[in-house]
Short mmCIF file of C-alpha atoms and ligand atoms in Angstrom, two decimals:
data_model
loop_
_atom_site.label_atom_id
_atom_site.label_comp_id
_atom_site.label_asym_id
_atom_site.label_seq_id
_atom_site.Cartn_x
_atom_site.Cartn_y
_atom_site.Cartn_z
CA UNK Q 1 0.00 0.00 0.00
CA UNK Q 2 1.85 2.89 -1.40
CA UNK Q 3 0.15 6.70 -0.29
CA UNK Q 4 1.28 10.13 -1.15
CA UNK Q 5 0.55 13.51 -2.51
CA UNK Q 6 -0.29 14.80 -6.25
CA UNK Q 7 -1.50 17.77 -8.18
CA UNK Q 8 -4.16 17.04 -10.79
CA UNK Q 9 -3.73 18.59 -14.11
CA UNK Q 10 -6.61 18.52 -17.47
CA UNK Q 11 -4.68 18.23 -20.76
CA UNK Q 12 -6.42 18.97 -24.03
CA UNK Q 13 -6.33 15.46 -25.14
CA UNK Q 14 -8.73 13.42 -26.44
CA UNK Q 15 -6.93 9.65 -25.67
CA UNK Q 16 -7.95 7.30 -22.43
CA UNK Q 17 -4.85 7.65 -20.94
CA UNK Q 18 -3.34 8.67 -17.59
CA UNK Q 19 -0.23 10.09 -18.06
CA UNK Q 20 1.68 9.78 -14.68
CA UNK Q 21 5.47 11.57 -13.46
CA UNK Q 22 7.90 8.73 -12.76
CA UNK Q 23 8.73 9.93 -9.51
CA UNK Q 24 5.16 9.70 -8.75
CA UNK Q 25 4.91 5.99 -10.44
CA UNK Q 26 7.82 5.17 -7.68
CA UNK Q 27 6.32 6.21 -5.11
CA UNK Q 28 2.86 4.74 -5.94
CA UNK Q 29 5.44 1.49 -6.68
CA UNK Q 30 3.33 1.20 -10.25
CA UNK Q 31 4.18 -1.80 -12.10
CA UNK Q 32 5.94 -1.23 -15.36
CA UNK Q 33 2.34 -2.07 -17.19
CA UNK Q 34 0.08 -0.51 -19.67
CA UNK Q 35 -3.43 -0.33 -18.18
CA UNK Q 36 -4.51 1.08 -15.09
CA UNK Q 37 -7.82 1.64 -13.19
CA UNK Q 38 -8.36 5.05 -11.40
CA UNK Q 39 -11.09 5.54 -9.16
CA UNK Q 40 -12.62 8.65 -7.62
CA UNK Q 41 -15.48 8.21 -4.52
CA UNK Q 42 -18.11 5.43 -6.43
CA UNK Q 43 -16.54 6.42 -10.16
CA UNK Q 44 -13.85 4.10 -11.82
CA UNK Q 45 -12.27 3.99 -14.95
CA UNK Q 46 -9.91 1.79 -16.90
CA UNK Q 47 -7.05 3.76 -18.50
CA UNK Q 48 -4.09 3.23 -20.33
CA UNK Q 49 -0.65 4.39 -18.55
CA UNK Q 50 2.34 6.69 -20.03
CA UNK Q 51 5.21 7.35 -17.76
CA UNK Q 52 6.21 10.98 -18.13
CA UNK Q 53 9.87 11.40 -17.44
CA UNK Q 54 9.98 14.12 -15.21
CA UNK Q 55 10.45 14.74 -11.47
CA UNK Q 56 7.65 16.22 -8.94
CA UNK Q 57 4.02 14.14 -8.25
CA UNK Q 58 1.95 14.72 -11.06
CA UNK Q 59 -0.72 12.94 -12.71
CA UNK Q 60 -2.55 14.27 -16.06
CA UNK Q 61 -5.54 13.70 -17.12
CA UNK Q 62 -7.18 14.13 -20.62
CA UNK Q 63 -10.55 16.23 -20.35
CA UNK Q 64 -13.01 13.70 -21.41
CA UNK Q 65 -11.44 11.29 -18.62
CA UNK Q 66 -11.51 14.40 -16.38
CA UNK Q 67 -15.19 14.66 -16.83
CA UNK Q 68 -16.25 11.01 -17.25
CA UNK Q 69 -14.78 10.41 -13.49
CA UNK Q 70 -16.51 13.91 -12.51
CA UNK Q 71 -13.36 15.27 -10.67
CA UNK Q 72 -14.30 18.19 -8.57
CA UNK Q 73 -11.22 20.63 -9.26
CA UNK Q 74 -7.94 20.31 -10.38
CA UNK Q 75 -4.63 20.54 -8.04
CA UNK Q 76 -3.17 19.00 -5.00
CA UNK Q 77 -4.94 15.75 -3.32
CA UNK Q 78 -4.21 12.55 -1.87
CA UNK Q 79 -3.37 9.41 -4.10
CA UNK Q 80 -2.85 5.74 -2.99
CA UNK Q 81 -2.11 2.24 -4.88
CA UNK Q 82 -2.53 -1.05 -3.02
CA UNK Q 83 -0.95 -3.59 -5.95
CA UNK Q 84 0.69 -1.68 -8.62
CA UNK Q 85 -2.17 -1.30 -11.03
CA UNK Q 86 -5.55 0.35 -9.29
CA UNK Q 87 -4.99 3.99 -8.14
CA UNK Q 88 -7.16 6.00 -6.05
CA UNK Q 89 -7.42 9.54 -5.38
CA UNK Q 90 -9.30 11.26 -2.90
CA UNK Q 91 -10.73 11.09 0.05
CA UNK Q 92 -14.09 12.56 -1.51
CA UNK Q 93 -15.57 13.84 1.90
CA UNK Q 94 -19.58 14.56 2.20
CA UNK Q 95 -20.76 16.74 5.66
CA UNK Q 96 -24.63 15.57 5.21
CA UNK Q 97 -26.44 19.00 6.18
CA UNK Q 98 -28.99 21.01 4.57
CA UNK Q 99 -28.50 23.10 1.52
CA UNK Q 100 -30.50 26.45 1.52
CA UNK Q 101 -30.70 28.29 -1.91
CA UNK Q 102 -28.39 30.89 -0.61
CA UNK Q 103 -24.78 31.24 -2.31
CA UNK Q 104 -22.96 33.01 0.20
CA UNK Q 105 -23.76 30.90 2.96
CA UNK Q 106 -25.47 27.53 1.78
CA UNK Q 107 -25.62 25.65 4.64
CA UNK Q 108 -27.39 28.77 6.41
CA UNK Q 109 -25.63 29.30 10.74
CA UNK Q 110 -23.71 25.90 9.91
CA UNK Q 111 -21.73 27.27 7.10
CA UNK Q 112 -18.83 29.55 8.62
CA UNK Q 113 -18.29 26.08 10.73
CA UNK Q 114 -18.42 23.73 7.89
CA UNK Q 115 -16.29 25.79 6.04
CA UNK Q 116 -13.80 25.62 8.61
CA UNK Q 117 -14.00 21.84 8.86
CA UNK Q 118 -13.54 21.89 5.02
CA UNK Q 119 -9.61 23.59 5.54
CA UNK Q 120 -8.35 20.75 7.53
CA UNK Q 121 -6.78 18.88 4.98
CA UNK Q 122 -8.05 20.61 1.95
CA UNK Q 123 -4.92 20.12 -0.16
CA UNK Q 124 -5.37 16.62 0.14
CA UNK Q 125 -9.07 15.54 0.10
CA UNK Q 126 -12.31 17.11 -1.99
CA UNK Q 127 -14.58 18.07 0.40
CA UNK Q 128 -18.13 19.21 -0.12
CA UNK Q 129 -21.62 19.83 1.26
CA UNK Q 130 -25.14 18.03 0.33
CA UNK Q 131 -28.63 17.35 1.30
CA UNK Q 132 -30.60 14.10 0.92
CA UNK Q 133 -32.07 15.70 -2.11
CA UNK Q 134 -28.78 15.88 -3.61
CA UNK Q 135 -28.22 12.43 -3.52
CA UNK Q 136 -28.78 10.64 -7.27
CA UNK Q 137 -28.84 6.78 -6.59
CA UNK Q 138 -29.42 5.83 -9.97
CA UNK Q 139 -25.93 7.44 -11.43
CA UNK Q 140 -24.47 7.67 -8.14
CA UNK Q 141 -23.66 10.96 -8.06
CA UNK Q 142 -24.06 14.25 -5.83
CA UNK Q 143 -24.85 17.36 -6.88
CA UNK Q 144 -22.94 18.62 -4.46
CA UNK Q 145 -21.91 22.24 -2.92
CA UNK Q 146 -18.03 22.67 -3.31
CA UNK Q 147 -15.35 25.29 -1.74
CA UNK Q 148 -14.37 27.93 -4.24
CA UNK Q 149 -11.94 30.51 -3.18
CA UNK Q 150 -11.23 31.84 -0.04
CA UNK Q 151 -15.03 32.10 0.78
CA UNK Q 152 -17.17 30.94 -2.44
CA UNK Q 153 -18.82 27.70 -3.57
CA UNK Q 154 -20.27 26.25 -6.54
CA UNK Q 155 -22.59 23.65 -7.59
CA UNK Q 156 -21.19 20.39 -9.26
CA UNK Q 157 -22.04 16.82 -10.15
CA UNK Q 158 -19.90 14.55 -8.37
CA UNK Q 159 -19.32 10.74 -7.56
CA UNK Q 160 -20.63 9.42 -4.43
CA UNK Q 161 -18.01 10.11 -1.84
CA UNK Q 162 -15.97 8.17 0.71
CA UNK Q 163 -16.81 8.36 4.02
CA UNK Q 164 -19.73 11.11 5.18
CA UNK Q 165 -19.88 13.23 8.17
CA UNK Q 166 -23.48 13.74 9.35
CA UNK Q 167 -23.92 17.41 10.35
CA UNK Q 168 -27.97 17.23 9.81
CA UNK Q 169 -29.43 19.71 11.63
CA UNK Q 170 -32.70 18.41 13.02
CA UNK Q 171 -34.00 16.27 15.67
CA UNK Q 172 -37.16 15.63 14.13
CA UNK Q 173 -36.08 14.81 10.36
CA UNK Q 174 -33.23 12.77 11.59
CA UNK Q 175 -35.94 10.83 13.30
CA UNK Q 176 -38.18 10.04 9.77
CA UNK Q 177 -38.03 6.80 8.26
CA UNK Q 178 -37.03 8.20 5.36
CA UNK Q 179 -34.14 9.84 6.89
CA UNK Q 180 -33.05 6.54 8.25
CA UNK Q 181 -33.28 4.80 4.73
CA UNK Q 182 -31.46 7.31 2.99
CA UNK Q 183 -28.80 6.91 6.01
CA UNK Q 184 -28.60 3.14 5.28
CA UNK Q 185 -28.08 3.80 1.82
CA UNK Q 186 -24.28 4.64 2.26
CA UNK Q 187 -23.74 2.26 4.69
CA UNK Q 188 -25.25 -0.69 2.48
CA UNK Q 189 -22.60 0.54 -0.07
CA UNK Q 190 -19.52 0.21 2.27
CA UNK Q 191 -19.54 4.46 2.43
CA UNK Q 192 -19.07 4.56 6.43
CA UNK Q 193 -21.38 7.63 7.78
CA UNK Q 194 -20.32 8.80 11.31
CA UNK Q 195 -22.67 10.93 13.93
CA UNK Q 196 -25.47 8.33 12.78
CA UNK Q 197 -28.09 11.13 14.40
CA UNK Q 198 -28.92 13.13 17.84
CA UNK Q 199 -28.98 11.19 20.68
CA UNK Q 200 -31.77 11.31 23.23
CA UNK Q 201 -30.34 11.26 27.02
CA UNK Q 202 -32.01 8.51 27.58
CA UNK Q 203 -30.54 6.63 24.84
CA UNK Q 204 -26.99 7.55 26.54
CA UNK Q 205 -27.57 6.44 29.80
CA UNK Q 206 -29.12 3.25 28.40
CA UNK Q 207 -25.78 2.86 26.50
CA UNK Q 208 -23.70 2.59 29.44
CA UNK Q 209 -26.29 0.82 32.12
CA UNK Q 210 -24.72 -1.74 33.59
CA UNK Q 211 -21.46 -0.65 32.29
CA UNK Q 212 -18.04 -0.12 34.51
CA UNK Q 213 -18.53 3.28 33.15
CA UNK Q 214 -22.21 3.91 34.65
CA UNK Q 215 -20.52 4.89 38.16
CA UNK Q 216 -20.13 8.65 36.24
CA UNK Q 217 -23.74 8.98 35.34
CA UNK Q 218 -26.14 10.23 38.19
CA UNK Q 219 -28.45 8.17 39.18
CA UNK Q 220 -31.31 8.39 36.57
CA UNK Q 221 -34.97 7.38 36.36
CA UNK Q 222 -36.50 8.14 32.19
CA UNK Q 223 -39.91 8.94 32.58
CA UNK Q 224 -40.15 9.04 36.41
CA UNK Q 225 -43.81 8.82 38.30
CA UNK Q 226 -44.73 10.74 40.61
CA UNK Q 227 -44.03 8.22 43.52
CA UNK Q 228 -40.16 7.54 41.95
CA UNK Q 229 -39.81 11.52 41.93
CA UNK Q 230 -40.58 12.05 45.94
CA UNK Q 231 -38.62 8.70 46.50
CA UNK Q 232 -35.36 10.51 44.44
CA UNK Q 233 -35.72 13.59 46.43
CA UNK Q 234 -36.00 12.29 49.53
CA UNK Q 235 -32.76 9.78 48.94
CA UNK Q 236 -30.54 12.96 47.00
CA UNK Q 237 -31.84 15.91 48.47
CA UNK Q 238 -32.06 18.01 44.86
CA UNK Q 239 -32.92 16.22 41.65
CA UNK Q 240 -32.82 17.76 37.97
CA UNK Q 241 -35.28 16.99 35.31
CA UNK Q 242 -34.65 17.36 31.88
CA UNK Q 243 -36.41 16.81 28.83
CA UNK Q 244 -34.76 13.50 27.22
CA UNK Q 245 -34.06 14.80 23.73
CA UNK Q 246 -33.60 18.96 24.76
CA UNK Q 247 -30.41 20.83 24.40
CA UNK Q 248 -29.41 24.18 25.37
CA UNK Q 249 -31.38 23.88 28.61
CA UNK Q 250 -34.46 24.38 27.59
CA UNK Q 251 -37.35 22.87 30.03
CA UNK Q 252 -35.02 21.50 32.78
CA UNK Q 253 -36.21 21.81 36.40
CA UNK Q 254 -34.06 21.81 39.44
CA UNK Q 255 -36.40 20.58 42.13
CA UNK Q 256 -34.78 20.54 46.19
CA UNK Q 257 -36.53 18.80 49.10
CA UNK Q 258 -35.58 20.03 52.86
CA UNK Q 259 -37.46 18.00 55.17
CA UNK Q 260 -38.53 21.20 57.54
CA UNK Q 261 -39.29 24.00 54.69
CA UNK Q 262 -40.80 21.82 51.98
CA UNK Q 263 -39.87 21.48 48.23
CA UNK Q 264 -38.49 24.02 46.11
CA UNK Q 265 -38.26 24.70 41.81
CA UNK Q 266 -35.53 26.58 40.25
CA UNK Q 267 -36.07 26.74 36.52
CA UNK Q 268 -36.21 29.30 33.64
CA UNK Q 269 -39.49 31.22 32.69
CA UNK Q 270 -39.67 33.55 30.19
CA UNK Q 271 -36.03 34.39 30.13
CA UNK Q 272 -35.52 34.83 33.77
CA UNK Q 273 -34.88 32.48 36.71
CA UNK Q 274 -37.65 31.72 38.59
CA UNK Q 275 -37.50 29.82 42.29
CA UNK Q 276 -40.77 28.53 43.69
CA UNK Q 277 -41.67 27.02 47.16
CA UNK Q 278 -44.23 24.63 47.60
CA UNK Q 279 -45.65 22.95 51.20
CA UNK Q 280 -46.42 19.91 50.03
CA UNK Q 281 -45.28 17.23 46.83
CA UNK Q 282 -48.64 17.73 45.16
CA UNK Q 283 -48.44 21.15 44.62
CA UNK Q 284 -45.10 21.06 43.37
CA UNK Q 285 -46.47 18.28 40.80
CA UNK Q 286 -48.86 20.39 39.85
CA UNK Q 287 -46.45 23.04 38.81
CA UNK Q 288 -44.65 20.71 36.58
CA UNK Q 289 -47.21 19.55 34.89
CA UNK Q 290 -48.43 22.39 34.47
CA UNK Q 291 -45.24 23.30 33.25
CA UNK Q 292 -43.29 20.39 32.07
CA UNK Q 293 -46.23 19.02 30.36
CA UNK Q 294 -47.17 15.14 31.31
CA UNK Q 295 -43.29 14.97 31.92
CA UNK Q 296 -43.28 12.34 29.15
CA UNK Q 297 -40.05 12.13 27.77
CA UNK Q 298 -38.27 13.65 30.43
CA UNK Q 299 -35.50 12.08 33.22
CA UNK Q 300 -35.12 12.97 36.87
CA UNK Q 301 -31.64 12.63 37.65
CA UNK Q 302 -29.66 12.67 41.02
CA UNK Q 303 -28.18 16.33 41.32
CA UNK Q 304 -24.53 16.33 41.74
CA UNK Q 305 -23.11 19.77 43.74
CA UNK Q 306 -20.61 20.94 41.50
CA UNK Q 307 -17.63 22.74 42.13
CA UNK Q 308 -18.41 26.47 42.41
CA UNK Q 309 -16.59 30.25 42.08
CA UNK Q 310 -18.57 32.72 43.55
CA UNK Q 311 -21.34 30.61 44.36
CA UNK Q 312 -21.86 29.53 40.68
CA UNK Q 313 -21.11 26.14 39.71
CA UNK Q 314 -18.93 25.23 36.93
CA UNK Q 315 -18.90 22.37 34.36
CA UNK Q 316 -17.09 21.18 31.45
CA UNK Q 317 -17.78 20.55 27.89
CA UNK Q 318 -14.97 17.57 27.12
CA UNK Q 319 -14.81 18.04 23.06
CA UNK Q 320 -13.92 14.43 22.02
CA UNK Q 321 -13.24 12.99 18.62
CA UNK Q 322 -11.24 10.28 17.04
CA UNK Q 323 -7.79 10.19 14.87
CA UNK Q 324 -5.99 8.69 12.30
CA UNK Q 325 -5.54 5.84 14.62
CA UNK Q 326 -9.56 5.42 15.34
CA UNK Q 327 -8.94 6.06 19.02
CA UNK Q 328 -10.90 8.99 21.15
CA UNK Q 329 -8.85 12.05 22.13
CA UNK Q 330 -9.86 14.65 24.37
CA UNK Q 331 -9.14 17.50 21.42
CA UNK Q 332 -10.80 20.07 23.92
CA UNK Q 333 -12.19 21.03 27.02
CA UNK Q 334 -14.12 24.43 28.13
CA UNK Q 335 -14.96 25.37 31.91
CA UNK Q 336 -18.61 26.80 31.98
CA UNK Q 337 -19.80 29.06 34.86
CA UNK Q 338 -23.57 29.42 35.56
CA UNK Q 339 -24.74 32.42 35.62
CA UNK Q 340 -26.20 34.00 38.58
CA UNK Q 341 -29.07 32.35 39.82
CA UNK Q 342 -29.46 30.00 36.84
CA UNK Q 343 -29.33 25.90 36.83
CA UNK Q 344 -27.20 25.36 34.10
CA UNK Q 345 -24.06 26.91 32.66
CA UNK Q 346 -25.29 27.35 29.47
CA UNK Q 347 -23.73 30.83 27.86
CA UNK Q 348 -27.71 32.05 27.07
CA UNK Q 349 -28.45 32.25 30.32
CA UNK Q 350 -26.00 34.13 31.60
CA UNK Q 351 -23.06 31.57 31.65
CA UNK Q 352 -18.95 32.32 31.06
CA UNK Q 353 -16.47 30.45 29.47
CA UNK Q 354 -13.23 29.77 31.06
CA UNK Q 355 -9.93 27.59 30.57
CA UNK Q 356 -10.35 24.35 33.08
CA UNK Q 357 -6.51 24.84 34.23
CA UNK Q 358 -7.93 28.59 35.75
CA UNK Q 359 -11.09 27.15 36.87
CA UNK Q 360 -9.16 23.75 38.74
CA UNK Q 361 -6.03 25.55 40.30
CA UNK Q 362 -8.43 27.89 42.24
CA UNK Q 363 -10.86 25.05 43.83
CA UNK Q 364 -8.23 22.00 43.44
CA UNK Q 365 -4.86 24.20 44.02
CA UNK Q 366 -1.99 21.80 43.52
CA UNK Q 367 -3.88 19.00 43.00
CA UNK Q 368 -5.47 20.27 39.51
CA UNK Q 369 -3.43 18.45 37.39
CA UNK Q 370 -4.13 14.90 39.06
CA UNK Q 371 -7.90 15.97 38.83
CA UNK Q 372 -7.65 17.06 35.11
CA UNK Q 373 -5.63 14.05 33.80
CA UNK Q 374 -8.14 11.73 36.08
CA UNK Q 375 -11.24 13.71 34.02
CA UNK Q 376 -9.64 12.81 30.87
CA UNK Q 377 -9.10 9.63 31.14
CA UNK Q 378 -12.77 9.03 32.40
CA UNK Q 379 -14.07 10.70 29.54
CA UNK Q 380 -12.22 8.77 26.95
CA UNK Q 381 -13.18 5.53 29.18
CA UNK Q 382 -17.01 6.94 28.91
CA UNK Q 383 -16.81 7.44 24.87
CA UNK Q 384 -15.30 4.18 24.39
CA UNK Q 385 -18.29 2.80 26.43
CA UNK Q 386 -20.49 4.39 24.62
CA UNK Q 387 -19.19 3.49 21.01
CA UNK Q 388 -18.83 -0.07 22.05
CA UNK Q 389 -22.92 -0.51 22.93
CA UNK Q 390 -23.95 1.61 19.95
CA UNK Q 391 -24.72 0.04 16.65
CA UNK Q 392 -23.63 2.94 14.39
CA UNK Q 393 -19.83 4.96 13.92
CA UNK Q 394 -19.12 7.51 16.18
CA UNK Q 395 -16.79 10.38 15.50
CA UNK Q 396 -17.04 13.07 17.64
CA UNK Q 397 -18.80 13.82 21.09
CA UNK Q 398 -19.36 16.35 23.17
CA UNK Q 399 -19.78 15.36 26.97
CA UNK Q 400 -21.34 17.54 29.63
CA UNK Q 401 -18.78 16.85 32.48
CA UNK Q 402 -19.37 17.89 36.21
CA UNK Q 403 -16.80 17.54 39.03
CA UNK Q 404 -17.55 17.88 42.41
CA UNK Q 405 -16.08 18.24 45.59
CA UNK Q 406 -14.88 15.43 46.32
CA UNK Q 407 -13.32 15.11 42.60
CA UNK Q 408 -15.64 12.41 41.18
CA UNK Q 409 -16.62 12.96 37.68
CA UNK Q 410 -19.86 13.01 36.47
CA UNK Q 411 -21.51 13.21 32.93
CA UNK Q 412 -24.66 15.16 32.73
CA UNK Q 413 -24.97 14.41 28.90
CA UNK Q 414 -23.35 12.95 25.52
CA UNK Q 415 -24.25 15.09 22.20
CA UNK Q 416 -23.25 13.56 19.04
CA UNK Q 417 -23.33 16.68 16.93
CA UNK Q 418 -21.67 18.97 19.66
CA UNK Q 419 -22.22 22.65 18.98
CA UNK Q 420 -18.44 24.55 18.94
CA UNK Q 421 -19.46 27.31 21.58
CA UNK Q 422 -16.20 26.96 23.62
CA UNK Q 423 -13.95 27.15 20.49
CA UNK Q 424 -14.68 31.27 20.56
CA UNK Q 425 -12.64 31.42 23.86
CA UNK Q 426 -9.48 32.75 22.86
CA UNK Q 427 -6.95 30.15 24.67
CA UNK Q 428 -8.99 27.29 22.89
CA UNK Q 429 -8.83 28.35 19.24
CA UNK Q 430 -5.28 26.22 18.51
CA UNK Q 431 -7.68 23.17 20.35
CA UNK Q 432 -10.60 24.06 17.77
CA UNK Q 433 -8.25 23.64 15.30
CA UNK Q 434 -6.80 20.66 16.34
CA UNK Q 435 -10.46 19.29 16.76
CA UNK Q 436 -10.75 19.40 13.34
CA UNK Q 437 -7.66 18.18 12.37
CA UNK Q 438 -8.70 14.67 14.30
CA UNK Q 439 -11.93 14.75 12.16
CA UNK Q 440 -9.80 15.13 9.05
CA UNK Q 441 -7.38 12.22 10.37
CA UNK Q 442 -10.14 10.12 11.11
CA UNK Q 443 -11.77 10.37 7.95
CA UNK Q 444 -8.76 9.62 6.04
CA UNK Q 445 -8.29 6.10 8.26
CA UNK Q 446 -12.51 5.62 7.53
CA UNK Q 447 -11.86 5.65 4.10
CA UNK Q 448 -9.19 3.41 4.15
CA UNK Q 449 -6.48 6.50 2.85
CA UNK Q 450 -4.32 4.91 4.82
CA UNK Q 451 -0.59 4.01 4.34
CA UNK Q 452 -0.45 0.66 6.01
CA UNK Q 453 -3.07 -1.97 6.13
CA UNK Q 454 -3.86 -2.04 9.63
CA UNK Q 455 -7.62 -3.17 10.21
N1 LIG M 1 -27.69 15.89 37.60
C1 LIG M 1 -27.21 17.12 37.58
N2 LIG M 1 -26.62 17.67 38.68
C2 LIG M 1 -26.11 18.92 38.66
N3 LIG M 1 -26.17 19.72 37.58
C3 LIG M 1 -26.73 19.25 36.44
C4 LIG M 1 -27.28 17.93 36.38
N4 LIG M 1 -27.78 17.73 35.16
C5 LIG M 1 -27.56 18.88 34.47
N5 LIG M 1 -26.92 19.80 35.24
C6 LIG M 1 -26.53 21.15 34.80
O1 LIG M 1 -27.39 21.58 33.77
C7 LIG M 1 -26.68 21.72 32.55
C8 LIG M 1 -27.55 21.27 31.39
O2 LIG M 1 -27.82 19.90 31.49
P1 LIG M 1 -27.69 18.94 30.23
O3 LIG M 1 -27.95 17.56 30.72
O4 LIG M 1 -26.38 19.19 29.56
O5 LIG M 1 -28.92 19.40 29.33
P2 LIG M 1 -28.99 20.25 27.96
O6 LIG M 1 -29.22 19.24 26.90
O7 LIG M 1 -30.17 21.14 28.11
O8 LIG M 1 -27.70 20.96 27.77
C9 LIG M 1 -25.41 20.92 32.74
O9 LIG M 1 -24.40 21.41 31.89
C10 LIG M 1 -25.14 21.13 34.20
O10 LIG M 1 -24.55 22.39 34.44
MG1 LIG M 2 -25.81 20.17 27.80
#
């Protein structure tokens, strides 16, 4: 398996020929033989070979080969050869999103970070955008959104592509059957598609019951009763609940029982922290279901008293994703600070971003490095957990973290499309970076551009 770098160049020719530098033909380790295949995402050709004596990687193309294997621009990319004779170039990467009719920004608040995730690696993959609609099964081909420029894209019909990165926006269309099917699609064609869809809390904690792992999940109950919700506050003392597929802390109740004053609420209404007492458990019930709804779909969860500055507790976002190697890294991590009077640490309501090493030297002093490297290595033990119990291929995650006084970490929640919020923090813009330089890394081993054959 012979990997390396090329520019692409169109000749005005008419022949069915690849004409091919012999430095690059060394490097490739091409056998001394006439006929070739090259292949592109789904699109494969078979092509005559003429060594060019010359020095440099360069590979030429004749336009009507150019366009038969629908190449998406000219110049630098990767190219591999596993035995001499079939060479492919590439990776084509797909981010699955949605494609507005705008041409500045197609992929509407998603596209500054898209096109950010398109730079990693962009001299040495094609990278583009799509929708479902895009998709044309029949030819198997994309009509896809590519980068042009520092800042422009353009419309072209492309093969399928390599390995997809599922940046769908929606809960609820990722949840259609249809979605699902088109989903399947790649996978049935050996295209791996990572971030399968959201994932529901529920779904998380299921993931890990049972697990070694489980001891870092609060104790949680998914579509508590009444009786199970006085029985949890009267064993923890304070209890969240949270809807099971919300984000952003929308709809989560912090609910406290103290034996002599009664029960308390702390939650959000109409932009402003609210905190309610009640005398008894059935008038607190009928608060939330007056507000909650029925509480379907929601999960009372032991509360965990966080660390705090200034009264305010703090928790972490642990940005994880996987590398060239297909093992997690911790590529991130961003303190949060709750803003006054408010139950999460959210930035909306109120919250602050800080560095962890600020945030853990004032509370944990010299012990803040022990407690850091400890978090870290729970969190990649929590994501491997995860991934092993989940049908579908993970390759990023973004876990709510809480530490508390007595250093045990917790995780509140796992997102599988994890927003980049901390990443605007000045000290974590080289880690942003290197987030997506992971992504890049782990697409290359997903679609097998890979040097060595190692699984
Ligand atoms: N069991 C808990 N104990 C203490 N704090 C919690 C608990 N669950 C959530 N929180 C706080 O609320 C925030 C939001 O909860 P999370 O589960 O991440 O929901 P969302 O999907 O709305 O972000 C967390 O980041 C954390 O600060
Ligand atoms: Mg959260």
């Amino acid at each position: 398996m012979s990997l390396t770098t090329c520019t692409i160049h169109v000749i005005n020719r008419q022949d069915r020929t690849v004409y091919v530098t012999s430095e690059l033909a060394n490097a490739l380790n091409l056998s001394r033989i006439r006929g070739v295949t090259l292949s592109l995402g789904s699109k494969t050709a078979s092509l005559g070979l003429k060594l060019l004596k010359k020095t440099g990687h360069h590979l030429y193309l004749p336009t009507a080969v150019y366009s038969q294997l629908r190449v998406p621009r000219p110049g630098s990319i990767t190219v591999m050869c596993s035995n001499g004779k079939d060479i492919r170039i590439g990776p084509m990467i797909g981010v699955l999103t949605n494609v507005t009719r705008s041409s500045s920004a197609p992929f509407g608040s998603r596209t500054s970070f898209i096109r950010q995730f398109m730079r990693a690696g962009s001299d040495r993959a094609y990278y583009f955008g799509f929708s479902p609609r895009d998709v044309n099964w029949a030819q198997s081909t994309v009509t896809a959104m590519i980068p042009k420029g520092e800042n422009g894209w353009m419309r072209k019909v492309i093969p399928l592509p390599d390995v997809v990165y599922n940046r769908s926006p929606s809960r609820k269309a990722e949840k259609l059957m249809s979605m699902n099917a088109f989903k399947s699609r790649f996978i049935k064609k050996g295209i791996p598609l990572f971030n399968w869809s959201f994932f529901d809390k529920s779904d998380v904690y299921r993931l890990l019951e049972g697990t070694e792992a489980s001891r870092h999940v609060p104790e949680s109950r998914i579509n508590p009763s009444a009786a199970e919700l006085r029985n949890m506050l009267e064993r923890h003392k304070f209890i969240y609940l949270k809807p099971t597929g919300g984000s952003l802390g929308i709809g989560i109740f912090r609910l406290t029982y103290n034996p002599k004053r009664g029960y308390y609420a702390r939650f959000r209404r109409a932009g402003r922290n609210v905190l309610l007492r009640f005398s008894s458990f059935d008038s607190l019930m009928a608060l939330l279901r007056k507000q909650g709804g029925s509480l379907n779909k929601y999960v009372a969860q032991q509360g965990i008293r966080l660390i705090e500055i200034d009264n305010c507790p703090i928790d972490f976002r642990f940005h994880m994703t996987k590398n060239a190697s297909n093992e997690w890294v911790v590529s991130a991590i961003g303190a949060k600070k709750a803003g006054k009077g408010s139950i999460t640490t959210h930035v909306r309501t109120g919250g602050q971003l800080m560095t962890p090493e600020q945030v853990l030297r004032q509370i944990f002093g010299a012990r803040s490095d022990a407690v850091l490297a400890n978090a870290k290595e729970t969190a990649v033990k929590l994501a491997q957990t995860i991934e092993r119990n989940y049908r579908h291929t993970l390759g990023e995650l973004g876990f709510d973290i809480g530490i508390d006084q007595n250093e045990h970490v917790w995780m509140f929640e796992a997102n599988s499309k994890p927003g980049r919020s901390i990443f605007k923090h000045p000290a974590l813009k080289e880690q942003g970076r290197a987030s997506l330089n992971h992504l890049f890394d782990y697409c290359l081993y997903l679609s097998r551009f890979r040097a060595r054959r190692d699984s």
